[in-house]
Amino acid sequence: MATQASTRAAGDLAHGSVSACGARHVAIIMDGNGRWAKKRLLPRFAGHKAGVEAVRRTARAAREMGLECLTLYAFSSENWKRPASEIADLMGLLRRFIEADLDELAAEDVQLRVIGNYQALEPALVALIDDAVARTAANGGPILAIALNYGSQDEMVRAVQRIAAQAAAGSIAPDAIDASDVDAALDTADLPPLDLLIRTSGEQRLSNFLLWQAAYAELYFTDTLWPDFDGTALRQALDAFRTRDRRYGGL
Ligand code: IPE
Ligand code: IPE
Ligand code: MG
């Protein structure tokens, strides 16, 4: 069997679908809001609020650059370890972002998606998200995927449960399960293959983000704190991406 990555690489070439900026799908671990606020002697909330502005700028820039998909890590399955007040602040900002920006996203033909176990969030927020996703589902423009209550290990556990249920029901033979079946059972099933994974704030770890999907993604770490990120920073990351030689294990 051809590997997932080589199949995808060949597919990308065959379809010629790579955008002018050289990548189809960029994902960002938006880190450093708290440190941005601390440097200014502001409460962490101020950093998260400034982080929302960075989301707006970056999502607009990604559209202008012709990216097919931008995935943003907004709240991890481990972020529940934070104080309840900070979690409430983050959920409030998310709610206000959807309320304030949905019209613009819809007008720009963006398809809003959510990955992660967002159904575990509070019911009113889940309903707001479901409505927003449904409202943009028929759009044909770029995808903005928000990772909410997302953890790669949790995503993989849920995928394994789905596949195991299919096997138990007799609709798939265990030894016939391959990488494409796993791909299809992940939250990212409908997203293009991941090309570039960016992390801001100087940390060099994945923090449980897109572990499977990053198998052959290029990694880019920048010291820029997320609230300072913008279109120029995204362009720099994509410039670096363009210089990478992606071999997928070949020559
Ligand atoms: C990223 O900024 C936002 C979330 C994880 C929700 P942080 O809040 O992690 O900021 P630092 O890492 O403390 O600076
Ligand atoms: C990763 O950032 C999660 C998000 C950006 C949503 P964290 O700040 O939670 O990561 P760690 O704790 O430094 O690994
Ligand atoms: Mg952090």
mmCIF file of C-alpha atoms and ligand atoms in Angstrom:
data_model
loop_
_atom_site.group_PDB
_atom_site.id
_atom_site.type_symbol
_atom_site.label_atom_id
_atom_site.label_comp_id
_atom_site.label_asym_id
_atom_site.label_seq_id
_atom_site.Cartn_x
_atom_site.Cartn_y
_atom_site.Cartn_z
ATOM 1 C CA MET A 1 0.000 0.000 0.000
ATOM 2 C CA ALA A 2 1.236 3.485 -0.802
ATOM 3 C CA THR A 3 1.751 5.557 2.310
ATOM 4 C CA GLN A 4 -0.701 8.257 3.231
ATOM 5 C CA ALA A 5 1.885 10.982 2.676
ATOM 6 C CA SER A 6 3.143 9.743 -0.678
ATOM 7 C CA THR A 7 -0.409 9.247 -1.915
ATOM 8 C CA ARG A 8 -1.238 12.750 -0.853
ATOM 9 C CA ALA A 9 1.920 14.241 -2.303
ATOM 10 C CA ALA A 10 1.196 12.566 -5.622
ATOM 11 C CA GLY A 11 -2.420 13.698 -5.400
ATOM 12 C CA ASP A 12 -1.395 17.287 -4.784
ATOM 13 C CA LEU A 13 0.815 17.234 -7.857
ATOM 14 C CA ALA A 14 -1.801 15.510 -9.963
ATOM 15 C CA HIS A 15 -4.481 18.015 -9.075
ATOM 16 C CA GLY A 16 -2.198 21.023 -9.188
ATOM 17 C CA SER A 17 -4.204 22.415 -6.312
ATOM 18 C CA VAL A 18 -1.413 24.003 -4.313
ATOM 19 C CA SER A 19 -2.070 27.731 -3.864
ATOM 20 C CA ALA A 20 0.208 30.516 -5.009
ATOM 21 C CA CYS A 21 1.723 30.608 -1.511
ATOM 22 C CA GLY A 22 2.813 26.989 -1.949
ATOM 23 C CA ALA A 23 0.631 25.461 0.741
ATOM 24 C CA ARG A 24 -2.954 24.314 0.952
ATOM 25 C CA HIS A 25 -3.369 23.853 4.686
ATOM 26 C CA VAL A 26 -1.650 25.767 7.460
ATOM 27 C CA ALA A 27 -2.330 25.127 11.145
ATOM 28 C CA ILE A 28 -1.265 27.378 14.001
ATOM 29 C CA ILE A 29 -0.703 26.737 17.694
ATOM 30 C CA MET A 30 -1.628 30.224 18.864
ATOM 31 C CA ASP A 31 0.531 30.495 21.964
ATOM 32 C CA GLY A 32 1.845 33.361 24.079
ATOM 33 C CA ASN A 33 -1.223 35.419 24.954
ATOM 34 C CA GLY A 34 -0.440 35.298 28.668
ATOM 35 C CA ARG A 35 3.195 36.321 28.198
ATOM 36 C CA TRP A 36 2.157 39.150 25.874
ATOM 37 C CA ALA A 37 -0.110 40.504 28.625
ATOM 38 C CA LYS A 38 2.475 39.968 31.364
ATOM 39 C CA LYS A 39 5.065 42.001 29.447
ATOM 40 C CA ARG A 40 2.575 44.876 29.491
ATOM 41 C CA LEU A 41 1.597 44.341 33.145
ATOM 42 C CA LEU A 42 -1.924 43.528 31.963
ATOM 43 C CA PRO A 43 -4.230 40.711 33.063
ATOM 44 C CA ARG A 44 -4.092 37.521 30.980
ATOM 45 C CA PHE A 45 -7.534 38.380 29.612
ATOM 46 C CA ALA A 46 -5.994 41.340 27.757
ATOM 47 C CA GLY A 47 -3.651 38.930 26.011
ATOM 48 C CA HIS A 48 -6.494 36.653 24.975
ATOM 49 C CA LYS A 49 -8.485 39.665 23.730
ATOM 50 C CA ALA A 50 -5.510 40.846 21.670
ATOM 51 C CA GLY A 51 -5.196 37.245 20.483
ATOM 52 C CA VAL A 52 -8.657 37.451 18.926
ATOM 53 C CA GLU A 53 -7.495 40.450 16.885
ATOM 54 C CA ALA A 54 -4.552 38.361 15.699
ATOM 55 C CA VAL A 55 -7.002 35.650 14.651
ATOM 56 C CA ARG A 56 -8.933 38.200 12.545
ATOM 57 C CA ARG A 57 -5.781 39.586 10.919
ATOM 58 C CA THR A 58 -4.305 36.182 10.230
ATOM 59 C CA ALA A 59 -7.504 34.656 8.855
ATOM 60 C CA ARG A 60 -7.933 37.630 6.486
ATOM 61 C CA ALA A 61 -4.301 37.370 5.367
ATOM 62 C CA ALA A 62 -4.666 33.633 4.787
ATOM 63 C CA ARG A 63 -7.667 34.284 2.535
ATOM 64 C CA GLU A 64 -5.773 36.946 0.606
ATOM 65 C CA MET A 65 -2.895 34.529 0.092
ATOM 66 C CA GLY A 66 -5.210 31.907 -1.332
ATOM 67 C CA LEU A 67 -4.780 29.326 1.430
ATOM 68 C CA GLU A 68 -7.366 26.610 1.152
ATOM 69 C CA CYS A 69 -7.499 25.896 4.865
ATOM 70 C CA LEU A 70 -6.367 27.571 8.080
ATOM 71 C CA THR A 71 -6.703 25.572 11.299
ATOM 72 C CA LEU A 72 -6.308 27.424 14.596
ATOM 73 C CA TYR A 73 -5.730 25.785 17.979
ATOM 74 C CA ALA A 74 -7.972 27.830 20.246
ATOM 75 C CA PHE A 75 -8.587 25.579 23.273
ATOM 76 C CA SER A 76 -6.965 22.253 24.023
ATOM 77 C CA SER A 77 -8.368 19.279 25.874
ATOM 78 C CA GLU A 78 -5.685 20.039 28.477
ATOM 79 C CA ASN A 79 -6.633 23.715 28.868
ATOM 80 C CA TRP A 80 -9.372 22.653 31.337
ATOM 81 C CA LYS A 81 -6.519 22.604 33.865
ATOM 82 C CA ARG A 82 -6.595 26.430 33.874
ATOM 83 C CA PRO A 83 -8.514 28.481 36.437
ATOM 84 C CA ALA A 84 -12.283 28.501 35.857
ATOM 85 C CA SER A 85 -12.242 32.281 35.403
ATOM 86 C CA GLU A 86 -9.741 32.067 32.537
ATOM 87 C CA ILE A 87 -11.720 29.266 30.884
ATOM 88 C CA ALA A 88 -14.860 31.411 31.150
ATOM 89 C CA ASP A 89 -12.972 34.355 29.608
ATOM 90 C CA LEU A 90 -11.815 32.197 26.685
ATOM 91 C CA MET A 91 -15.317 30.801 26.072
ATOM 92 C CA GLY A 92 -16.762 34.323 26.229
ATOM 93 C CA LEU A 93 -14.251 35.563 23.671
ATOM 94 C CA LEU A 94 -15.062 32.623 21.425
ATOM 95 C CA ARG A 95 -18.777 33.350 21.656
ATOM 96 C CA ARG A 96 -18.234 37.035 20.870
ATOM 97 C CA PHE A 97 -15.928 36.183 17.982
ATOM 98 C CA ILE A 98 -18.572 34.003 16.350
ATOM 99 C CA GLU A 99 -21.303 36.568 16.963
ATOM 100 C CA ALA A 100 -19.224 39.472 15.660
ATOM 101 C CA ASP A 101 -17.456 37.819 12.731
ATOM 102 C CA LEU A 102 -19.881 35.296 11.299
ATOM 103 C CA ASP A 103 -21.419 37.789 8.862
ATOM 104 C CA GLU A 104 -17.995 38.711 7.485
ATOM 105 C CA LEU A 105 -16.938 35.068 7.224
ATOM 106 C CA ALA A 106 -20.182 34.153 5.473
ATOM 107 C CA ALA A 107 -19.855 37.118 3.090
ATOM 108 C CA GLU A 108 -16.297 36.035 2.282
ATOM 109 C CA ASP A 109 -17.599 32.559 1.358
ATOM 110 C CA VAL A 110 -15.593 31.008 4.235
ATOM 111 C CA GLN A 111 -16.547 27.551 5.476
ATOM 112 C CA LEU A 112 -16.303 27.570 9.244
ATOM 113 C CA ARG A 113 -15.436 24.185 10.742
ATOM 114 C CA VAL A 114 -14.686 22.976 14.248
ATOM 115 C CA ILE A 115 -12.426 20.098 15.222
ATOM 116 C CA GLY A 116 -12.210 18.639 18.696
ATOM 117 C CA ASN A 117 -14.858 17.478 21.141
ATOM 118 C CA TYR A 118 -16.664 20.824 21.153
ATOM 119 C CA GLN A 119 -19.948 19.091 22.031
ATOM 120 C CA ALA A 120 -18.633 18.959 25.608
ATOM 121 C CA LEU A 121 -18.744 22.766 25.837
ATOM 122 C CA GLU A 122 -21.752 24.462 27.392
ATOM 123 C CA PRO A 123 -24.978 23.797 25.432
ATOM 124 C CA ALA A 124 -25.616 27.429 24.405
ATOM 125 C CA LEU A 125 -22.120 27.650 22.936
ATOM 126 C CA VAL A 126 -22.508 24.294 21.176
ATOM 127 C CA ALA A 127 -25.755 25.552 19.606
ATOM 128 C CA LEU A 128 -24.073 28.781 18.494
ATOM 129 C CA ILE A 129 -21.204 26.809 16.933
ATOM 130 C CA ASP A 130 -23.542 24.348 15.214
ATOM 131 C CA ASP A 131 -25.573 27.232 13.737
ATOM 132 C CA ALA A 132 -22.435 29.033 12.545
ATOM 133 C CA VAL A 133 -20.998 25.886 10.956
ATOM 134 C CA ALA A 134 -24.334 25.063 9.311
ATOM 135 C CA ARG A 135 -24.693 28.622 7.989
ATOM 136 C CA THR A 136 -21.352 28.435 6.186
ATOM 137 C CA ALA A 137 -21.456 24.746 5.224
ATOM 138 C CA ALA A 138 -22.556 25.355 1.638
ATOM 139 C CA ASN A 139 -19.896 27.996 1.016
ATOM 140 C CA GLY A 140 -17.221 27.224 -1.548
ATOM 141 C CA GLY A 141 -14.411 29.432 -0.261
ATOM 142 C CA PRO A 142 -11.548 28.747 2.133
ATOM 143 C CA ILE A 143 -11.964 26.698 5.298
ATOM 144 C CA LEU A 144 -11.407 28.249 8.720
ATOM 145 C CA ALA A 145 -11.187 25.354 11.169
ATOM 146 C CA ILE A 146 -11.144 26.137 14.876
ATOM 147 C CA ALA A 147 -9.795 23.482 17.250
ATOM 148 C CA LEU A 148 -11.946 23.582 20.376
ATOM 149 C CA ASN A 149 -11.544 21.203 23.271
ATOM 150 C CA TYR A 150 -9.180 19.542 20.838
ATOM 151 C CA GLY A 151 -6.530 17.029 21.766
ATOM 152 C CA SER A 152 -4.917 14.804 19.193
ATOM 153 C CA GLN A 153 -4.929 11.800 21.503
ATOM 154 C CA ASP A 154 -8.610 12.326 22.286
ATOM 155 C CA GLU A 155 -9.326 12.665 18.548
ATOM 156 C CA MET A 156 -7.467 9.413 17.856
ATOM 157 C CA VAL A 157 -9.255 7.602 20.683
ATOM 158 C CA ARG A 158 -12.600 8.692 19.239
ATOM 159 C CA ALA A 159 -11.462 7.579 15.767
ATOM 160 C CA VAL A 160 -10.406 4.168 17.117
ATOM 161 C CA GLN A 161 -13.770 3.811 18.838
ATOM 162 C CA ARG A 162 -15.568 4.580 15.562
ATOM 163 C CA ILE A 163 -13.506 2.092 13.590
ATOM 164 C CA ALA A 164 -13.806 -0.559 16.299
ATOM 165 C CA ALA A 165 -17.590 -0.154 16.209
ATOM 166 C CA GLN A 166 -17.526 -0.674 12.418
ATOM 167 C CA ALA A 167 -15.390 -3.780 12.890
ATOM 168 C CA ALA A 168 -17.690 -5.109 15.607
ATOM 169 C CA ALA A 169 -20.668 -4.521 13.305
ATOM 170 C CA GLY A 170 -18.891 -6.473 10.581
ATOM 171 C CA SER A 171 -18.735 -3.570 8.129
ATOM 172 C CA ILE A 172 -14.922 -3.548 8.059
ATOM 173 C CA ALA A 173 -12.417 -6.388 8.515
ATOM 174 C CA PRO A 174 -9.749 -5.526 11.125
ATOM 175 C CA ASP A 175 -6.857 -6.502 8.867
ATOM 176 C CA ALA A 176 -8.285 -4.344 6.052
ATOM 177 C CA ILE A 177 -8.075 -1.163 8.148
ATOM 178 C CA ASP A 178 -5.526 1.172 6.597
ATOM 179 C CA ALA A 179 -4.276 4.733 6.969
ATOM 180 C CA SER A 180 -7.060 6.140 4.806
ATOM 181 C CA ASP A 181 -9.644 4.614 7.161
ATOM 182 C CA VAL A 182 -7.949 6.306 10.099
ATOM 183 C CA ASP A 183 -7.799 9.588 8.152
ATOM 184 C CA ALA A 184 -11.499 9.304 7.458
ATOM 185 C CA ALA A 185 -12.364 8.725 11.114
ATOM 186 C CA LEU A 186 -10.486 11.801 12.356
ATOM 187 C CA ASP A 187 -12.097 15.207 12.901
ATOM 188 C CA THR A 188 -9.957 16.506 10.036
ATOM 189 C CA ALA A 189 -11.372 14.011 7.510
ATOM 190 C CA ASP A 190 -12.740 16.757 5.258
ATOM 191 C CA LEU A 191 -9.713 19.054 5.473
ATOM 192 C CA PRO A 192 -6.837 19.113 2.985
ATOM 193 C CA PRO A 193 -3.578 17.443 4.066
ATOM 194 C CA LEU A 194 -1.569 19.557 6.495
ATOM 195 C CA ASP A 195 1.378 21.333 4.886
ATOM 196 C CA LEU A 196 2.697 23.671 7.535
ATOM 197 C CA LEU A 197 2.341 23.723 11.317
ATOM 198 C CA ILE A 198 3.284 27.007 12.992
ATOM 199 C CA ARG A 199 3.771 27.558 16.721
ATOM 200 C CA THR A 200 4.195 31.019 18.161
ATOM 201 C CA SER A 201 5.795 32.141 21.442
ATOM 202 C CA GLY A 202 9.052 30.198 21.222
ATOM 203 C CA GLU A 203 7.842 26.885 22.638
ATOM 204 C CA GLN A 204 8.938 23.948 20.523
ATOM 205 C CA ARG A 205 6.375 21.255 21.175
ATOM 206 C CA LEU A 206 3.107 20.140 19.635
ATOM 207 C CA SER A 207 1.023 20.130 22.831
ATOM 208 C CA ASN A 208 -1.268 17.376 21.553
ATOM 209 C CA PHE A 209 -2.108 19.146 18.277
ATOM 210 C CA LEU A 210 -2.600 17.274 14.972
ATOM 211 C CA LEU A 211 -0.095 14.527 15.817
ATOM 212 C CA TRP A 212 -1.290 12.172 13.091
ATOM 213 C CA GLN A 213 -1.849 14.928 10.526
ATOM 214 C CA ALA A 214 1.618 16.428 11.109
ATOM 215 C CA ALA A 215 3.377 13.213 10.033
ATOM 216 C CA TYR A 216 4.900 15.009 7.030
ATOM 217 C CA ALA A 217 3.947 18.612 7.724
ATOM 218 C CA GLU A 218 6.719 21.168 7.864
ATOM 219 C CA LEU A 219 7.180 22.662 11.326
ATOM 220 C CA TYR A 220 7.832 26.359 11.897
ATOM 221 C CA PHE A 221 8.538 27.868 15.306
ATOM 222 C CA THR A 222 8.639 31.602 15.890
ATOM 223 C CA ASP A 223 9.342 33.638 19.031
ATOM 224 C CA THR A 224 6.561 36.057 18.071
ATOM 225 C CA LEU A 225 3.831 36.007 20.698
ATOM 226 C CA TRP A 226 0.419 35.211 19.243
ATOM 227 C CA PRO A 227 -1.134 38.677 19.814
ATOM 228 C CA ASP A 228 1.698 40.153 17.696
ATOM 229 C CA PHE A 229 1.148 37.717 14.818
ATOM 230 C CA ASP A 230 -0.175 39.115 11.537
ATOM 231 C CA GLY A 231 -0.157 38.728 7.762
ATOM 232 C CA THR A 232 3.532 39.627 7.565
ATOM 233 C CA ALA A 233 4.387 36.916 10.085
ATOM 234 C CA LEU A 234 2.268 34.414 8.157
ATOM 235 C CA ARG A 235 4.013 35.384 4.929
ATOM 236 C CA GLN A 236 7.421 34.858 6.600
ATOM 237 C CA ALA A 237 6.362 31.386 7.688
ATOM 238 C CA LEU A 238 5.169 30.569 4.175
ATOM 239 C CA ASP A 239 8.409 31.948 2.717
ATOM 240 C CA ALA A 240 10.307 29.547 4.981
ATOM 241 C CA PHE A 241 7.957 26.747 3.953
ATOM 242 C CA ARG A 242 8.710 27.360 0.285
ATOM 243 C CA THR A 243 12.414 26.743 0.875
ATOM 244 C CA ARG A 244 11.804 23.317 2.459
ATOM 245 C CA ASP A 245 12.522 20.172 0.500
ATOM 246 C CA ARG A 246 9.652 17.777 1.235
ATOM 247 C CA ARG A 247 10.870 14.288 0.480
ATOM 248 C CA TYR A 248 8.246 12.115 2.192
ATOM 249 C CA GLY A 249 10.903 9.488 2.763
ATOM 250 C CA GLY A 250 11.946 9.455 -0.878
ATOM 251 C CA LEU A 251 14.876 11.120 -2.593
HETATM 252 C C1 IPE B 1 -2.515 30.731 24.129
HETATM 253 O O1 IPE B 1 -1.890 31.591 25.013
HETATM 254 C C2 IPE B 1 -3.995 30.694 24.342
HETATM 255 C C3 IPE B 1 -4.496 29.410 24.843
HETATM 256 C C4 IPE B 1 -3.786 28.382 25.135
HETATM 257 C C5 IPE B 1 -5.925 29.307 25.016
HETATM 258 P P1 IPE B 1 -1.524 31.152 26.492
HETATM 259 O O2 IPE B 1 -2.665 31.515 27.385
HETATM 260 O O3 IPE B 1 -1.109 29.739 26.561
HETATM 261 O O4 IPE B 1 -0.309 32.115 26.779
HETATM 262 P P2 IPE B 1 1.020 31.783 27.577
HETATM 263 O O5 IPE B 1 1.585 30.515 27.027
HETATM 264 O O6 IPE B 1 0.619 31.656 29.014
HETATM 265 O O7 IPE B 1 1.908 32.961 27.327
HETATM 266 C C1 IPE B 2 -1.406 25.001 23.335
HETATM 267 O O1 IPE B 2 -0.942 26.000 24.151
HETATM 268 C C2 IPE B 2 -2.902 25.070 23.227
HETATM 269 C C3 IPE B 2 -3.443 26.206 22.485
HETATM 270 C C4 IPE B 2 -2.743 27.110 21.852
HETATM 271 C C5 IPE B 2 -4.870 26.290 22.439
HETATM 272 P P1 IPE B 2 -0.690 25.743 25.707
HETATM 273 O O2 IPE B 2 -0.199 27.031 26.256
HETATM 274 O O3 IPE B 2 -1.884 25.152 26.335
HETATM 275 O O4 IPE B 2 0.453 24.652 25.664
HETATM 276 P P2 IPE B 2 1.508 24.187 26.750
HETATM 277 O O5 IPE B 2 0.758 23.995 28.036
HETATM 278 O O6 IPE B 2 2.523 25.283 26.879
HETATM 279 O O7 IPE B 2 2.112 22.941 26.200
HETATM 280 MG MG MG B 3 0.658 28.791 26.408
#
